[in-house]
PDB file of C-alpha atoms in Angstrom:
ATOM      1  CA  MET A   1     -15.781  -3.004 -34.090  1.00  0.00           C
ATOM      2  CA  THR A   2     -18.269  -6.094 -33.000  1.00  0.00           C
ATOM      3  CA  SER A   3     -17.326  -8.875 -35.748  1.00  0.00           C
ATOM      4  CA  ARG A   4     -15.094 -11.722 -34.733  1.00  0.00           C
ATOM      5  CA  SER A   5     -12.780 -12.913 -37.707  1.00  0.00           C
ATOM      6  CA  LYS A   6     -15.436 -15.672 -38.521  1.00  0.00           C
ATOM      7  CA  TYR A   7     -18.925 -16.967 -36.213  1.00  0.00           C
ATOM      8  CA  ALA A   8     -17.684 -20.224 -34.267  1.00  0.00           C
ATOM      9  CA  PRO A   9     -18.893 -23.235 -36.813  1.00  0.00           C
ATOM     10  CA  TRP A  10     -20.349 -24.582 -33.745  1.00  0.00           C
ATOM     11  CA  ALA A  11     -23.118 -21.632 -34.298  1.00  0.00           C
ATOM     12  CA  ASN A  12     -25.820 -23.321 -36.106  1.00  0.00           C
ATOM     13  CA  ASP A  13     -25.357 -26.557 -33.873  1.00  0.00           C
ATOM     14  CA  LEU A  14     -25.731 -24.457 -30.889  1.00  0.00           C
ATOM     15  CA  ILE A  15     -29.352 -22.643 -32.418  1.00  0.00           C
ATOM     16  CA  ARG A  16     -30.303 -26.911 -33.391  1.00  0.00           C
ATOM     17  CA  GLU A  17     -29.557 -28.278 -30.360  1.00  0.00           C
ATOM     18  CA  ASP A  18     -29.707 -26.294 -27.429  1.00  0.00           C
ATOM     19  CA  PRO A  19     -33.165 -25.869 -25.531  1.00  0.00           C
ATOM     20  CA  MET A  20     -32.195 -21.904 -24.898  1.00  0.00           C
ATOM     21  CA  PHE A  21     -32.465 -20.895 -28.654  1.00  0.00           C
ATOM     22  CA  GLY A  22     -36.800 -22.679 -28.849  1.00  0.00           C
ATOM     23  CA  LYS A  23     -39.462 -20.988 -28.134  1.00  0.00           C
ATOM     24  CA  ASP A  24     -38.022 -19.895 -24.248  1.00  0.00           C
ATOM     25  CA  LEU A  25     -35.678 -17.518 -25.042  1.00  0.00           C
ATOM     26  CA  PHE A  26     -37.814 -15.335 -27.320  1.00  0.00           C
ATOM     27  CA  ALA A  27     -40.889 -16.270 -25.001  1.00  0.00           C
ATOM     28  CA  ASP A  28     -42.392 -13.537 -23.058  1.00  0.00           C
ATOM     29  CA  GLU A  29     -41.898 -15.015 -20.214  1.00  0.00           C
ATOM     30  CA  SER A  30     -39.007 -14.510 -17.528  1.00  0.00           C
ATOM     31  CA  HIS A  31     -37.726 -17.990 -18.121  1.00  0.00           C
ATOM     32  CA  PHE A  32     -35.119 -17.200 -15.430  1.00  0.00           C
ATOM     33  CA  ASP A  33     -32.862 -20.425 -15.267  1.00  0.00           C
ATOM     34  CA  LEU A  34     -32.074 -19.979 -19.133  1.00  0.00           C
ATOM     35  CA  ARG A  35     -32.159 -16.177 -18.702  1.00  0.00           C
ATOM     36  CA  PHE A  36     -29.432 -16.191 -16.321  1.00  0.00           C
ATOM     37  CA  VAL A  37     -26.023 -17.099 -17.492  1.00  0.00           C
ATOM     38  CA  GLU A  38     -23.388 -16.898 -15.296  1.00  0.00           C
ATOM     39  CA  ASP A  39     -20.278 -18.217 -17.541  1.00  0.00           C
ATOM     40  CA  TYR A  40     -18.894 -15.523 -19.662  1.00  0.00           C
ATOM     41  CA  GLU A  41     -17.497 -17.950 -22.174  1.00  0.00           C
ATOM     42  CA  LYS A  42     -21.404 -19.306 -22.402  1.00  0.00           C
ATOM     43  CA  ILE A  43     -22.106 -15.857 -22.908  1.00  0.00           C
ATOM     44  CA  THR A  44     -20.226 -15.286 -25.822  1.00  0.00           C
ATOM     45  CA  GLU A  45     -21.132 -18.616 -27.487  1.00  0.00           C
ATOM     46  CA  ILE A  46     -24.978 -17.655 -27.083  1.00  0.00           C
ATOM     47  CA  VAL A  47     -24.208 -13.865 -28.890  1.00  0.00           C
ATOM     48  CA  GLU A  48     -22.328 -15.426 -32.144  1.00  0.00           C
ATOM     49  CA  ALA A  49     -25.320 -17.385 -32.497  1.00  0.00           C
ATOM     50  CA  LEU A  50     -27.601 -14.732 -32.022  1.00  0.00           C
ATOM     51  CA  ARG A  51     -25.608 -13.203 -34.408  1.00  0.00           C
ATOM     52  CA  VAL A  52     -25.860 -16.259 -37.159  1.00  0.00           C
ATOM     53  CA  LEU A  53     -29.844 -15.025 -36.697  1.00  0.00           C
ATOM     54  CA  ASN A  54     -29.022 -11.053 -37.388  1.00  0.00           C
ATOM     55  CA  MET A  55     -29.451  -9.882 -34.386  1.00  0.00           C
ATOM     56  CA  ARG A  56     -28.441  -6.886 -33.143  1.00  0.00           C
ATOM     57  CA  VAL A  57     -27.005  -7.206 -29.630  1.00  0.00           C
ATOM     58  CA  VAL A  58     -27.503  -4.514 -26.648  1.00  0.00           C
ATOM     59  CA  LEU A  59     -25.803  -4.312 -23.683  1.00  0.00           C
ATOM     60  CA  THR A  60     -25.684  -1.956 -20.888  1.00  0.00           C
ATOM     61  CA  SER A  61     -25.034  -3.073 -16.882  1.00  0.00           C
ATOM     62  CA  GLY A  62     -26.054  -1.422 -13.637  1.00  0.00           C
ATOM     63  CA  SER A  63     -27.068  -1.941 -10.072  1.00  0.00           C
ATOM     64  CA  PHE A  64     -30.819  -2.129 -10.257  1.00  0.00           C
ATOM     65  CA  ASP A  65     -31.546  -1.849  -6.379  1.00  0.00           C
ATOM     66  CA  ILE A  66     -35.183  -1.838  -5.368  1.00  0.00           C
ATOM     67  CA  ILE A  67     -36.052  -1.639  -8.859  1.00  0.00           C
ATOM     68  CA  HIS A  68     -38.285   1.259  -9.997  1.00  0.00           C
ATOM     69  CA  GLU A  69     -40.151   3.017 -12.952  1.00  0.00           C
ATOM     70  CA  GLY A  70     -36.899   4.465 -13.740  1.00  0.00           C
ATOM     71  CA  HIS A  71     -34.877   0.868 -14.478  1.00  0.00           C
ATOM     72  CA  SER A  72     -37.553  -0.149 -16.257  1.00  0.00           C
ATOM     73  CA  MET A  73     -38.012   2.995 -18.399  1.00  0.00           C
ATOM     74  CA  TYR A  74     -33.969   2.793 -18.689  1.00  0.00           C
ATOM     75  CA  LEU A  75     -34.038  -1.054 -20.032  1.00  0.00           C
ATOM     76  CA  GLU A  76     -37.007  -0.497 -22.334  1.00  0.00           C
ATOM     77  CA  ALA A  77     -35.389   2.117 -24.269  1.00  0.00           C
ATOM     78  CA  ALA A  78     -31.975   0.764 -24.326  1.00  0.00           C
ATOM     79  CA  ARG A  79     -33.592  -2.594 -25.650  1.00  0.00           C
ATOM     80  CA  LYS A  80     -34.886  -0.413 -28.898  1.00  0.00           C
ATOM     81  CA  PHE A  81     -31.128  -0.388 -30.035  1.00  0.00           C
ATOM     82  CA  GLY A  82     -31.488  -3.744 -31.084  1.00  0.00           C
ATOM     83  CA  GLU A  83     -33.087  -7.106 -31.067  1.00  0.00           C
ATOM     84  CA  PHE A  84     -31.653  -8.687 -27.964  1.00  0.00           C
ATOM     85  CA  LEU A  85     -30.489  -7.114 -24.672  1.00  0.00           C
ATOM     86  CA  ILE A  86     -28.277  -8.411 -22.161  1.00  0.00           C
ATOM     87  CA  VAL A  87     -28.005  -7.137 -18.799  1.00  0.00           C
ATOM     88  CA  GLY A  88     -24.822  -6.916 -16.374  1.00  0.00           C
ATOM     89  CA  LEU A  89     -25.800  -6.995 -12.876  1.00  0.00           C
ATOM     90  CA  ASP A  90     -23.578  -5.637 -10.190  1.00  0.00           C
ATOM     91  CA  SER A  91     -23.099  -8.325  -7.535  1.00  0.00           C
ATOM     92  CA  ASP A  92     -23.760  -7.860  -4.166  1.00  0.00           C
ATOM     93  CA  GLU A  93     -19.744  -7.478  -3.183  1.00  0.00           C
ATOM     94  CA  LYS A  94     -19.266  -5.221  -6.188  1.00  0.00           C
ATOM     95  CA  ILE A  95     -22.061  -3.021  -4.732  1.00  0.00           C
ATOM     96  CA  ARG A  96     -20.633  -3.031  -1.345  1.00  0.00           C
ATOM     97  CA  GLN A  97     -17.581  -1.524  -2.127  1.00  0.00           C
ATOM     98  CA  ARG A  98     -18.983   0.925  -4.028  1.00  0.00           C
ATOM     99  CA  LYS A  99     -21.805   2.426  -2.148  1.00  0.00           C
ATOM    100  CA  GLY A 100     -20.843   0.932   1.431  1.00  0.00           C
ATOM    101  CA  PRO A 101     -21.507  -2.300   3.892  1.00  0.00           C
ATOM    102  CA  ASN A 102     -25.516  -1.566   4.110  1.00  0.00           C
ATOM    103  CA  ARG A 103     -26.164  -1.649   0.508  1.00  0.00           C
ATOM    104  CA  PRO A 104     -27.769  -3.430  -1.975  1.00  0.00           C
ATOM    105  CA  ALA A 105     -31.423  -3.219  -0.133  1.00  0.00           C
ATOM    106  CA  VAL A 106     -32.151  -5.865  -2.333  1.00  0.00           C
ATOM    107  CA  PRO A 107     -29.844  -9.500  -2.660  1.00  0.00           C
ATOM    108  CA  GLU A 108     -28.509 -10.077  -6.019  1.00  0.00           C
ATOM    109  CA  MET A 109     -30.199 -13.569  -6.831  1.00  0.00           C
ATOM    110  CA  GLU A 110     -33.990 -11.672  -6.079  1.00  0.00           C
ATOM    111  CA  ARG A 111     -32.637  -8.363  -8.529  1.00  0.00           C
ATOM    112  CA  LEU A 112     -31.499 -10.848 -10.875  1.00  0.00           C
ATOM    113  CA  ARG A 113     -34.838 -12.422 -11.022  1.00  0.00           C
ATOM    114  CA  MET A 114     -36.477  -9.074 -10.817  1.00  0.00           C
ATOM    115  CA  VAL A 115     -34.312  -7.623 -14.370  1.00  0.00           C
ATOM    116  CA  THR A 116     -35.314 -10.714 -15.897  1.00  0.00           C
ATOM    117  CA  HIS A 117     -38.988  -9.907 -15.413  1.00  0.00           C
ATOM    118  CA  GLN A 118     -38.628  -6.983 -17.167  1.00  0.00           C
ATOM    119  CA  ARG A 119     -39.963  -6.686 -20.993  1.00  0.00           C
ATOM    120  CA  GLY A 120     -37.256  -7.000 -23.609  1.00  0.00           C
ATOM    121  CA  VAL A 121     -34.827  -8.273 -21.489  1.00  0.00           C
ATOM    122  CA  GLY A 122     -33.103 -11.527 -23.091  1.00  0.00           C
ATOM    123  CA  LEU A 123     -30.441 -12.556 -20.392  1.00  0.00           C
ATOM    124  CA  VAL A 124     -29.089 -11.385 -17.257  1.00  0.00           C
ATOM    125  CA  THR A 125     -25.115 -12.159 -15.911  1.00  0.00           C
ATOM    126  CA  LEU A 126     -23.346 -10.975 -12.821  1.00  0.00           C
ATOM    127  CA  LYS A 127     -20.629  -8.764 -12.564  1.00  0.00           C
ATOM    128  CA  GLN A 128     -18.222  -9.605  -9.803  1.00  0.00           C
ATOM    129  CA  VAL A 129     -15.655  -7.084  -7.945  1.00  0.00           C
ATOM    130  CA  ASP A 130     -12.835  -9.790  -9.343  1.00  0.00           C
ATOM    131  CA  HIS A 131     -13.932  -9.451 -12.834  1.00  0.00           C
ATOM    132  CA  PRO A 132     -10.903  -7.656 -15.026  1.00  0.00           C
ATOM    133  CA  ARG A 133     -12.112  -4.357 -16.388  1.00  0.00           C
ATOM    134  CA  TRP A 134     -14.644  -4.431 -19.043  1.00  0.00           C
ATOM    135  CA  SER A 135     -14.561  -8.046 -19.009  1.00  0.00           C
ATOM    136  CA  LEU A 136     -18.348  -8.687 -20.230  1.00  0.00           C
ATOM    137  CA  ILE A 137     -17.918  -5.931 -22.859  1.00  0.00           C
ATOM    138  CA  ASP A 138     -14.935  -8.192 -24.175  1.00  0.00           C
ATOM    139  CA  ALA A 139     -17.377 -11.142 -23.723  1.00  0.00           C
ATOM    140  CA  VAL A 140     -20.369 -10.113 -25.427  1.00  0.00           C
ATOM    141  CA  ARG A 141     -18.932  -7.425 -28.349  1.00  0.00           C
ATOM    142  CA  PRO A 142     -22.013  -5.624 -28.475  1.00  0.00           C
ATOM    143  CA  ASP A 143     -23.014  -3.762 -31.642  1.00  0.00           C
ATOM    144  CA  VAL A 144     -24.368  -1.173 -29.069  1.00  0.00           C
ATOM    145  CA  LEU A 145     -23.090  -0.575 -25.255  1.00  0.00           C
ATOM    146  CA  VAL A 146     -26.177   1.374 -23.415  1.00  0.00           C
ATOM    147  CA  ALA A 147     -24.594   3.610 -20.585  1.00  0.00           C
ATOM    148  CA  THR A 148     -25.749   6.523 -18.517  1.00  0.00           C
ATOM    149  CA  ALA A 149     -23.671   9.583 -18.737  1.00  0.00           C
ATOM    150  CA  ASP A 150     -21.301   9.353 -15.746  1.00  0.00           C
ATOM    151  CA  THR A 151     -20.301   6.049 -16.640  1.00  0.00           C
ATOM    152  CA  TYR A 152     -17.605   6.533 -19.152  1.00  0.00           C
ATOM    153  CA  THR A 153     -15.501   9.582 -19.965  1.00  0.00           C
ATOM    154  CA  ALA A 154     -15.145  10.477 -23.310  1.00  0.00           C
ATOM    155  CA  ASP A 155     -11.707   8.827 -23.649  1.00  0.00           C
ATOM    156  CA  GLU A 156     -13.062   5.508 -22.642  1.00  0.00           C
ATOM    157  CA  ILE A 157     -15.946   5.738 -24.811  1.00  0.00           C
ATOM    158  CA  ALA A 158     -13.413   6.615 -27.904  1.00  0.00           C
ATOM    159  CA  GLU A 159     -11.335   3.503 -26.632  1.00  0.00           C
ATOM    160  CA  LEU A 160     -14.257   1.064 -26.507  1.00  0.00           C
ATOM    161  CA  GLU A 161     -15.639   2.580 -29.725  1.00  0.00           C
ATOM    162  CA  ALA A 162     -12.757   1.140 -31.415  1.00  0.00           C
ATOM    163  CA  LYS A 163     -12.029  -1.739 -29.517  1.00  0.00           C
ATOM    164  CA  HIS A 164     -14.352  -3.295 -28.299  1.00  0.00           C
ATOM    165  CA  CYS A 165     -17.854  -2.510 -29.191  1.00  0.00           C
ATOM    166  CA  GLY A 166     -19.625  -1.015 -31.930  1.00  0.00           C
ATOM    167  CA  ARG A 167     -21.137   1.724 -30.484  1.00  0.00           C
ATOM    168  CA  VAL A 168     -21.754   3.940 -27.290  1.00  0.00           C
ATOM    169  CA  GLU A 169     -25.184   5.188 -26.647  1.00  0.00           C
ATOM    170  CA  VAL A 170     -25.806   7.742 -23.688  1.00  0.00           C
ATOM    171  CA  LEU A 171     -29.165   7.727 -22.136  1.00  0.00           C
ATOM    172  CA  ASP A 172     -29.924   9.810 -18.922  1.00  0.00           C
ATOM    173  CA  ARG A 173     -30.948   8.255 -15.504  1.00  0.00           C
ATOM    174  CA  MET A 174     -34.939   8.349 -15.870  1.00  0.00           C
ATOM    175  CA  ALA A 175     -35.380   8.222 -12.708  1.00  0.00           C
ATOM    176  CA  THR A 176     -36.641  11.281 -10.428  1.00  0.00           C
ATOM    177  CA  VAL A 177     -35.240  10.091  -7.127  1.00  0.00           C
ATOM    178  CA  SER A 178     -32.264   7.581  -6.988  1.00  0.00           C
ATOM    179  CA  THR A 179     -32.232   4.546  -4.803  1.00  0.00           C
ATOM    180  CA  SER A 180     -30.076   5.852  -2.545  1.00  0.00           C
ATOM    181  CA  ALA A 181     -32.390   9.255  -1.616  1.00  0.00           C
ATOM    182  CA  ARG A 182     -35.427   6.991  -1.599  1.00  0.00           C
ATOM    183  CA  LEU A 183     -33.490   4.491   1.253  1.00  0.00           C
ATOM    184  CA  ARG A 184     -32.149   8.174   2.767  1.00  0.00           C
ATOM    185  CA  ARG A 185     -35.554   9.058   3.361  1.00  0.00           C
ATOM    186  CA  LEU A 186     -37.011   4.976   4.677  1.00  0.00           C
ATOM    187  CA  GLN A 187     -34.304   5.961   6.933  1.00  0.00           C
ATOM    188  CA  LEU A 188     -35.308   9.323   8.281  1.00  0.00           C
ATOM    189  CA  GLY A 189     -39.151   7.713   7.944  1.00  0.00           C
ATOM    190  CA  LEU A 190     -40.136  10.346   5.183  1.00  0.00           C
ATOM    191  CA  THR A 191     -42.749   9.266   3.470  1.00  0.00           C
ATOM    192  CA  GLU A 192     -44.179  11.415   0.965  1.00  0.00           C
ATOM    193  CA  TRP A 193     -43.461  11.001  -2.761  1.00  0.00           C
ATOM    194  CA  ALA A 194     -41.240  12.665  -4.634  1.00  0.00           C
ATOM    195  CA  ASP A 195     -44.482  15.290  -5.865  1.00  0.00           C
ATOM    196  CA  GLY A 196     -44.907  16.518  -2.331  1.00  0.00           C
ATOM    197  CA  SER A 197     -48.055  14.418  -1.933  1.00  0.00           C
ATOM    198  CA  GLY A 198     -48.814  11.694  -0.127  1.00  0.00           C
ATOM    199  CA  PRO A 199     -47.758  11.512   4.070  1.00  0.00           C
ATOM    200  CA  GLY A 200     -45.548  13.534   6.155  1.00  0.00           C
ATOM    201  CA  PRO A 201     -43.205  12.275   8.218  1.00  0.00           C
ATOM    202  CA  GLY A 202     -44.014   9.812  10.931  1.00  0.00           C
ATOM    203  CA  GLN A 203     -47.043   9.348   9.190  1.00  0.00           C
ATOM    204  CA  GLN A 204     -48.449   5.951   7.874  1.00  0.00           C
ATOM    205  CA  LEU A 205     -48.898   5.231   4.058  1.00  0.00           C
ATOM    206  CA  PRO A 206     -52.456   4.594   2.641  1.00  0.00           C
ATOM    207  CA  GLY A 207     -53.379   1.466   3.790  1.00  0.00           C
ATOM    208  CA  SER A 208     -50.954   0.382   6.150  1.00  0.00           C
ATOM    209  CA  SER A 209     -51.802  -0.385   9.395  1.00  0.00           C
ATOM    210  CA  ALA A 210     -49.810   0.076  12.818  1.00  0.00           C
TER     211      ALA A 210
END
């Protein structure tokens, strides 16, 4: 359920007057200062305006720590479900609470910028540890909510589709090696790649100096 009782009456004015809805929001360049929106109320306004433009809005979330090919493939796949992709990125504090004091490896502002540079990402925001459950989903009311198989239970998906979004699309994880596994290998000094090629433990990577 994504539709509201009516579009906000100021949506057309927002499209005409807000520079975000000029060429920059839909350009190939990252335009981070426009695409990073921390205020969820502002995100709701933007989504209302996007719907006036008849654009299907897609939402996905994640940590995106040490961004890699799997992340890029996942975001590309998510974008195909609509015309505008919003990405909620877990804050540093939220990740530490879930994964421990040594994570994330990359701070949130750098992770936000890296995600913004990914092709097809329209807008990024932060998910804070003190945000109520599904608060970003409620702010966006996406036409399509994209998640991995371990994100929601079947009952949660049913609830989301009944009350919070149009539908939920579940994607497989697309990385051959997780970020956590990569970090563990680095800590152990294991430098060979996932396919078994590359130098072994304690050996230098090609092109590196001692």
